[in-house]
PDB file of C-alpha atoms in Angstrom:
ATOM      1  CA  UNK A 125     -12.355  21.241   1.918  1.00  0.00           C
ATOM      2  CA  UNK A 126      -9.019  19.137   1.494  1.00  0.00           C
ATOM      3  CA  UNK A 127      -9.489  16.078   3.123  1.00  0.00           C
ATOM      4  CA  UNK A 128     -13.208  16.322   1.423  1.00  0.00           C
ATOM      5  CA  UNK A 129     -12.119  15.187  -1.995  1.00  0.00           C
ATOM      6  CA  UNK A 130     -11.462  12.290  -0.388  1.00  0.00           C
ATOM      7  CA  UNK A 131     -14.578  11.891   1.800  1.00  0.00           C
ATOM      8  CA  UNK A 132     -17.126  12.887  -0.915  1.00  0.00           C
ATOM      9  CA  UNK A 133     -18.988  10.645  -3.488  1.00  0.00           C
ATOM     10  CA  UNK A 134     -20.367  11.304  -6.882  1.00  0.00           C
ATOM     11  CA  UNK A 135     -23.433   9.460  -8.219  1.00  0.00           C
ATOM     12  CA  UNK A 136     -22.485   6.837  -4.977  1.00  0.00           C
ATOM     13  CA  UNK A 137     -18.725   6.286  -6.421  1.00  0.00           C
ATOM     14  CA  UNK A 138     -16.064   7.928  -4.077  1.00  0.00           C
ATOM     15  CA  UNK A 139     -14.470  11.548  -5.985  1.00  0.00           C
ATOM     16  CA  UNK A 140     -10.823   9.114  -6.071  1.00  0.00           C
ATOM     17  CA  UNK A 141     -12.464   6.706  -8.013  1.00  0.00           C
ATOM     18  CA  UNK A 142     -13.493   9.121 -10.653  1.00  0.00           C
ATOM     19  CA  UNK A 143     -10.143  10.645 -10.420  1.00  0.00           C
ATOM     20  CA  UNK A 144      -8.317   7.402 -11.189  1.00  0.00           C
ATOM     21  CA  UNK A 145     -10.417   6.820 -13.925  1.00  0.00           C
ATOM     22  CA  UNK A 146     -10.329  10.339 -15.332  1.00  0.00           C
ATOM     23  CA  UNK A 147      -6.462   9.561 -15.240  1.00  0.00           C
ATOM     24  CA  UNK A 148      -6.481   6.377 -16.367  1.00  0.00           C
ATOM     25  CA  UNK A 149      -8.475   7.400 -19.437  1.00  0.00           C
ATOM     26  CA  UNK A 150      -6.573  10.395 -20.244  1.00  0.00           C
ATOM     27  CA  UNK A 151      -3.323   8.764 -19.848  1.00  0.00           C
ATOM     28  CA  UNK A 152      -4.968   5.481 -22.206  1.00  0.00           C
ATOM     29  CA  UNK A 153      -5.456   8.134 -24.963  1.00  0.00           C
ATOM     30  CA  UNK A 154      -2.461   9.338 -24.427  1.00  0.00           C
ATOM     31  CA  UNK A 155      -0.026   5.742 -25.253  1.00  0.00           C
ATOM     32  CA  UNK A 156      -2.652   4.687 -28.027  1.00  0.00           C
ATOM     33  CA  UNK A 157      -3.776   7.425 -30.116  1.00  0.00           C
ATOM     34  CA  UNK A 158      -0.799   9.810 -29.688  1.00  0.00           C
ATOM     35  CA  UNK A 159       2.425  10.364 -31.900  1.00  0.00           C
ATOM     36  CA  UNK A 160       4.294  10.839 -28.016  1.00  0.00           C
ATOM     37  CA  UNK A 161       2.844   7.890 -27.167  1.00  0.00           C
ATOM     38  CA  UNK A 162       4.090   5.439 -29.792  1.00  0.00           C
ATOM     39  CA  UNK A 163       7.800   7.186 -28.727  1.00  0.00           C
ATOM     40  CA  UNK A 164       7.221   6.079 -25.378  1.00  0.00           C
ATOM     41  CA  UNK A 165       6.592   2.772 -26.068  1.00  0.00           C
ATOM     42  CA  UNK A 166       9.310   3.329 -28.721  1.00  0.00           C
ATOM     43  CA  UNK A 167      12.035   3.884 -26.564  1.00  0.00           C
ATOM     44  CA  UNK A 168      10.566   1.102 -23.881  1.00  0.00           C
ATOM     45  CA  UNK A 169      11.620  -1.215 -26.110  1.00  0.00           C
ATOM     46  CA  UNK A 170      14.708  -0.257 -27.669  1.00  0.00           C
ATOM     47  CA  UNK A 171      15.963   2.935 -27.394  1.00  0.00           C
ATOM     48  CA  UNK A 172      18.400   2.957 -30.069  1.00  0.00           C
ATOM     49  CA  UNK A 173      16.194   2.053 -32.524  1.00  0.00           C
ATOM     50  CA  UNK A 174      13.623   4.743 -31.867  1.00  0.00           C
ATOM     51  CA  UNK A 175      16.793   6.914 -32.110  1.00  0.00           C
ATOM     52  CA  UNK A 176      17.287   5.142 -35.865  1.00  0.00           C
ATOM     53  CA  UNK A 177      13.758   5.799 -36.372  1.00  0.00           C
ATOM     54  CA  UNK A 178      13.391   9.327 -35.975  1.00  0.00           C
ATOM     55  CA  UNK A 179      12.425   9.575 -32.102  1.00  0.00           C
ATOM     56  CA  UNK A 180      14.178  12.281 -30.136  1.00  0.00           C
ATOM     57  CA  UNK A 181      14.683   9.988 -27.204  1.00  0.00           C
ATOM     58  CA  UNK A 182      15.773  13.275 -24.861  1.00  0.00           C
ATOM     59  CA  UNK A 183      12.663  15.647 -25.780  1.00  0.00           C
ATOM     60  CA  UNK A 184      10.593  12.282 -25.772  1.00  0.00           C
ATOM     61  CA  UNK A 185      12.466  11.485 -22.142  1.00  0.00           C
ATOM     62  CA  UNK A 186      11.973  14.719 -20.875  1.00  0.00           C
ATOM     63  CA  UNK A 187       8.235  14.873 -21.320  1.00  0.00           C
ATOM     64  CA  UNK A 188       8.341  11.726 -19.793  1.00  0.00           C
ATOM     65  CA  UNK A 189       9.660  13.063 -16.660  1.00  0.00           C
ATOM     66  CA  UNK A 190       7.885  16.291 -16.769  1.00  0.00           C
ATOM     67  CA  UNK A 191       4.267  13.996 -16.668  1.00  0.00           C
ATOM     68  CA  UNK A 192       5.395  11.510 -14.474  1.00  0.00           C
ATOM     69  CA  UNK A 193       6.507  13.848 -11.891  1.00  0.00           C
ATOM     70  CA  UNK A 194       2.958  16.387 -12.384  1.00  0.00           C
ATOM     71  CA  UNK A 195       1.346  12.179 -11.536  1.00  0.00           C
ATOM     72  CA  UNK A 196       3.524  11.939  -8.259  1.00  0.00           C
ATOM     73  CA  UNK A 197       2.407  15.406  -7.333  1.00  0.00           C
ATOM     74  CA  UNK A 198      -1.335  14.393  -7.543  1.00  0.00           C
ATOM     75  CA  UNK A 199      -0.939  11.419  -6.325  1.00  0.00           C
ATOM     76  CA  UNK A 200       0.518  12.962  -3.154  1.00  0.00           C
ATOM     77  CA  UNK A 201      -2.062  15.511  -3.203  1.00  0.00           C
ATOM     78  CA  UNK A 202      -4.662  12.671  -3.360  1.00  0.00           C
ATOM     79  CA  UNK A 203      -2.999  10.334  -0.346  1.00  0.00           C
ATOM     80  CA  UNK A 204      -2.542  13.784   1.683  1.00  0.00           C
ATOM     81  CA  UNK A 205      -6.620  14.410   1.214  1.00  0.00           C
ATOM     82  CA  UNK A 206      -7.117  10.550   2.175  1.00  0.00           C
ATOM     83  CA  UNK A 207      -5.217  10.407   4.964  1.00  0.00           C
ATOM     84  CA  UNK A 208      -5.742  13.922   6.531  1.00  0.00           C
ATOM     85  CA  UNK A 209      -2.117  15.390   6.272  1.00  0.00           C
ATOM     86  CA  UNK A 210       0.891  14.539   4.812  1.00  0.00           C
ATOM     87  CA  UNK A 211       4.474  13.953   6.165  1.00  0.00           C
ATOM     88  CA  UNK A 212       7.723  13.047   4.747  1.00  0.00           C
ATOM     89  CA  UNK A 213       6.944   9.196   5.245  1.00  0.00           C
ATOM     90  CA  UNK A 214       3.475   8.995   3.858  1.00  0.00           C
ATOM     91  CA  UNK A 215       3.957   6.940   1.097  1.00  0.00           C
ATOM     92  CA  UNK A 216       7.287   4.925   1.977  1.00  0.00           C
ATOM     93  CA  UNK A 217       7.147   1.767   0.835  1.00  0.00           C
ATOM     94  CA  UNK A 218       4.751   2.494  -2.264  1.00  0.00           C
ATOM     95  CA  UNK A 219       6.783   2.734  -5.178  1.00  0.00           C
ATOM     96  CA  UNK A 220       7.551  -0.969  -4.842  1.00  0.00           C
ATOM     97  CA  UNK A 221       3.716  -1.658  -4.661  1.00  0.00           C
ATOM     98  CA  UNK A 222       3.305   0.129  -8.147  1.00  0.00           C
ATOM     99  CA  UNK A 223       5.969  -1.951  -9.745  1.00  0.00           C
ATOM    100  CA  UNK A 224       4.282  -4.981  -8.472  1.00  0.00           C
ATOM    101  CA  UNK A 225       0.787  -3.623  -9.501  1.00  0.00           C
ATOM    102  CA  UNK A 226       2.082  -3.054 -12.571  1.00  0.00           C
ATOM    103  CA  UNK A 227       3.540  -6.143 -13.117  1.00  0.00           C
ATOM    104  CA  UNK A 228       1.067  -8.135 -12.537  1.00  0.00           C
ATOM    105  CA  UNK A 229      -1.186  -5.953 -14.791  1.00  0.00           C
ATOM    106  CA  UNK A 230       1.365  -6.825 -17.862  1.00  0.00           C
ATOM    107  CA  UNK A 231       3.902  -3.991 -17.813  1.00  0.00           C
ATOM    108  CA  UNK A 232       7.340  -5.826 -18.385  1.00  0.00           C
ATOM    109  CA  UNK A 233      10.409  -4.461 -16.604  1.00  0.00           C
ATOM    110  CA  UNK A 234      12.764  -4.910 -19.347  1.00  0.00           C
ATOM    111  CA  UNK A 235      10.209  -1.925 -21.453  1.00  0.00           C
ATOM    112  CA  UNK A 236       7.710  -1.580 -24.431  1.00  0.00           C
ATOM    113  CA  UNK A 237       5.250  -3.704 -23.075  1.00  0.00           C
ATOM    114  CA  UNK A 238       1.672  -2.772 -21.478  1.00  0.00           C
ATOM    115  CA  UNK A 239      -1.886  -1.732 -21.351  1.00  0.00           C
ATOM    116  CA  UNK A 240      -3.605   1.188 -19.263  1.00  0.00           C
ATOM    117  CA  UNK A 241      -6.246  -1.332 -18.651  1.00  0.00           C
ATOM    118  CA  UNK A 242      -3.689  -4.182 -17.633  1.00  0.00           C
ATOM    119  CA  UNK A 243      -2.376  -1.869 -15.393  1.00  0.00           C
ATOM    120  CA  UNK A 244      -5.930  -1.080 -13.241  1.00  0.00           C
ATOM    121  CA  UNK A 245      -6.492  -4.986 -13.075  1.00  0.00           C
ATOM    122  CA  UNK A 246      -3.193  -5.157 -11.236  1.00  0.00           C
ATOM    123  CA  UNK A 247      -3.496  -2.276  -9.322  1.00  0.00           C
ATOM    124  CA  UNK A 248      -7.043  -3.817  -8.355  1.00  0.00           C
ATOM    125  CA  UNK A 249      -5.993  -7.231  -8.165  1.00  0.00           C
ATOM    126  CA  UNK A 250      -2.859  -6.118  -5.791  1.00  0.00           C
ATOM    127  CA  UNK A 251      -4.963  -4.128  -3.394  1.00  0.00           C
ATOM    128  CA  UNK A 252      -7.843  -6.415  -2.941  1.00  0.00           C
ATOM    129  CA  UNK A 253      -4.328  -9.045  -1.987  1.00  0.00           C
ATOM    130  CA  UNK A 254      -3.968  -6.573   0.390  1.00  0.00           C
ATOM    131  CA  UNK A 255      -7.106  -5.923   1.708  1.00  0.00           C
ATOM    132  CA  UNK A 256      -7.770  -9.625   2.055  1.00  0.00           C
ATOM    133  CA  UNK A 257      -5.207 -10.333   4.256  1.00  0.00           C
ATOM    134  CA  UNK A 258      -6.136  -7.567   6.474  1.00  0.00           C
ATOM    135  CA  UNK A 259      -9.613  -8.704   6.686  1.00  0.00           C
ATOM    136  CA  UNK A 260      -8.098 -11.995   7.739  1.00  0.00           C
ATOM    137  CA  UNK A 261      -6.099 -10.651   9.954  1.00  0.00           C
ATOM    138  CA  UNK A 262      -2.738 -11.572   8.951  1.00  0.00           C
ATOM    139  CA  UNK A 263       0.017 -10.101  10.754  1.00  0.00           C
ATOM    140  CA  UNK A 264       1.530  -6.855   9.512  1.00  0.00           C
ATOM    141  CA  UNK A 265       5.018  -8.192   8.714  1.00  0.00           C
ATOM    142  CA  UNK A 266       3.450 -11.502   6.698  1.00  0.00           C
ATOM    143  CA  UNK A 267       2.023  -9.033   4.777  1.00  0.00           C
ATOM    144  CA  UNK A 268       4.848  -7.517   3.547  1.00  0.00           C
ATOM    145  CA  UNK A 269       6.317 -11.275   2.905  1.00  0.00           C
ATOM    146  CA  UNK A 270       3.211 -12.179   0.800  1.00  0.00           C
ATOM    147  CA  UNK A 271       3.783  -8.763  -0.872  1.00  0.00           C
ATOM    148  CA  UNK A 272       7.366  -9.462  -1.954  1.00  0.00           C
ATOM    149  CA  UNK A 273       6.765 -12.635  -2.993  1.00  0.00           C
ATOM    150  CA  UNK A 274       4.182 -11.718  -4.985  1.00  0.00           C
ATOM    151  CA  UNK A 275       6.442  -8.829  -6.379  1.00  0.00           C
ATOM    152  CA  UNK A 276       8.979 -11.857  -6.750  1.00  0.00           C
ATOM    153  CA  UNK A 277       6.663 -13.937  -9.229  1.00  0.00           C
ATOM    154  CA  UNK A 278       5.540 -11.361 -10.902  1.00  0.00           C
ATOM    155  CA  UNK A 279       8.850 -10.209 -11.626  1.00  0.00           C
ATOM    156  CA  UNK A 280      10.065 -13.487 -12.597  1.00  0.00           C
ATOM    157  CA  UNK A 281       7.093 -14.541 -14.946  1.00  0.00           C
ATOM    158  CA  UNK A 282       7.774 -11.726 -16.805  1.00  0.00           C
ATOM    159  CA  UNK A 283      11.781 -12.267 -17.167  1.00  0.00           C
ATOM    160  CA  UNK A 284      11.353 -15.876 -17.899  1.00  0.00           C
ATOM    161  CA  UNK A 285       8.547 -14.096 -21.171  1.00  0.00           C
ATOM    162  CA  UNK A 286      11.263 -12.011 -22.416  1.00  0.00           C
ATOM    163  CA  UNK A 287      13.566 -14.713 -21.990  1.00  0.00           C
ATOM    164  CA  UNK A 288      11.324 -17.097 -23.996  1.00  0.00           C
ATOM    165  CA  UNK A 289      11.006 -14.209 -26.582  1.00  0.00           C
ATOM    166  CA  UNK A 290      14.553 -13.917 -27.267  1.00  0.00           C
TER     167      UNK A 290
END
């Protein structure tokens, strides 16, 4: 029944599909139409003033935590279910895929800045990289090169934005 959720559709769209967008849409009501989060943004962009304006930046930091770890958990749940089992490498190497995802999608690194939606269209854009390259065959390790450099540009088109900025 586990590995299932994975395998099973629902109106011919796979069950992770309508997970991610269950997710996505819960977590897009959350940062726009929520006191919490305008604090998370808030802080994102400077934490001491969303300290001078009110924002308890440890209770606001703590939820944080508390609902990005309850994501990693089904998130882990979810790759277990795809994959068939689980081990303490499943998902090595991932983290610096969502920071590139993200990225690309408009999240800055330096904070405050980003969309729920910007965020899928990297995530999308970023796998179908990846899925490309295996369809053409590409090597393994010049994957992981056109990977980081993509994480590279990414990284440094948004720096040289919040340079401009300032």
């Amino acid at each position: 029944n586990f590995t299932a959720l994975a395998k099973d559709t629902l109106l011919a769209v796979p069950v992770l599909i309508w997970i991610a967008l269950i997710v996505a849409v819960c977590f897009w009501f959350l940062y726009n139409k929520t006191r919490h989060g305008k604090y998370m943004y808030a802080i994102g962009g400077n934490e001491a003033a969303a300290e001078v304006a009110g924002v308890n930046v440890n209770a606001t930091k703590i939820r944080i935590y508390i609902l990005a770890s309850c994501m990693f958990g089904l998130a882990g749940c979810l790759l277990a279910a795809k994959s068939g089992g689980a081990s303490v490498n499943t998902a090595q190497g991932y983290e610096l895929d969502a920071i590139a995802a993200c990225t690309i999608g408009g999240v800055s690194t330096t904070g405050g800045v980003g969309t729920v939606p910007g965020v899928l269209v990297g995530v999308l854009v970023f796998e179908l990289m990846k899925v490309a390259l295996q369809f053409m065959n590409v090597n393994s390790s010049y994957t992981y090169i056109v990977q980081g450099l993509v994480i590279i540009v990414a990284v440094a088109i948004d720096i040289r934005k919040y340079l401009a900025k300032k």
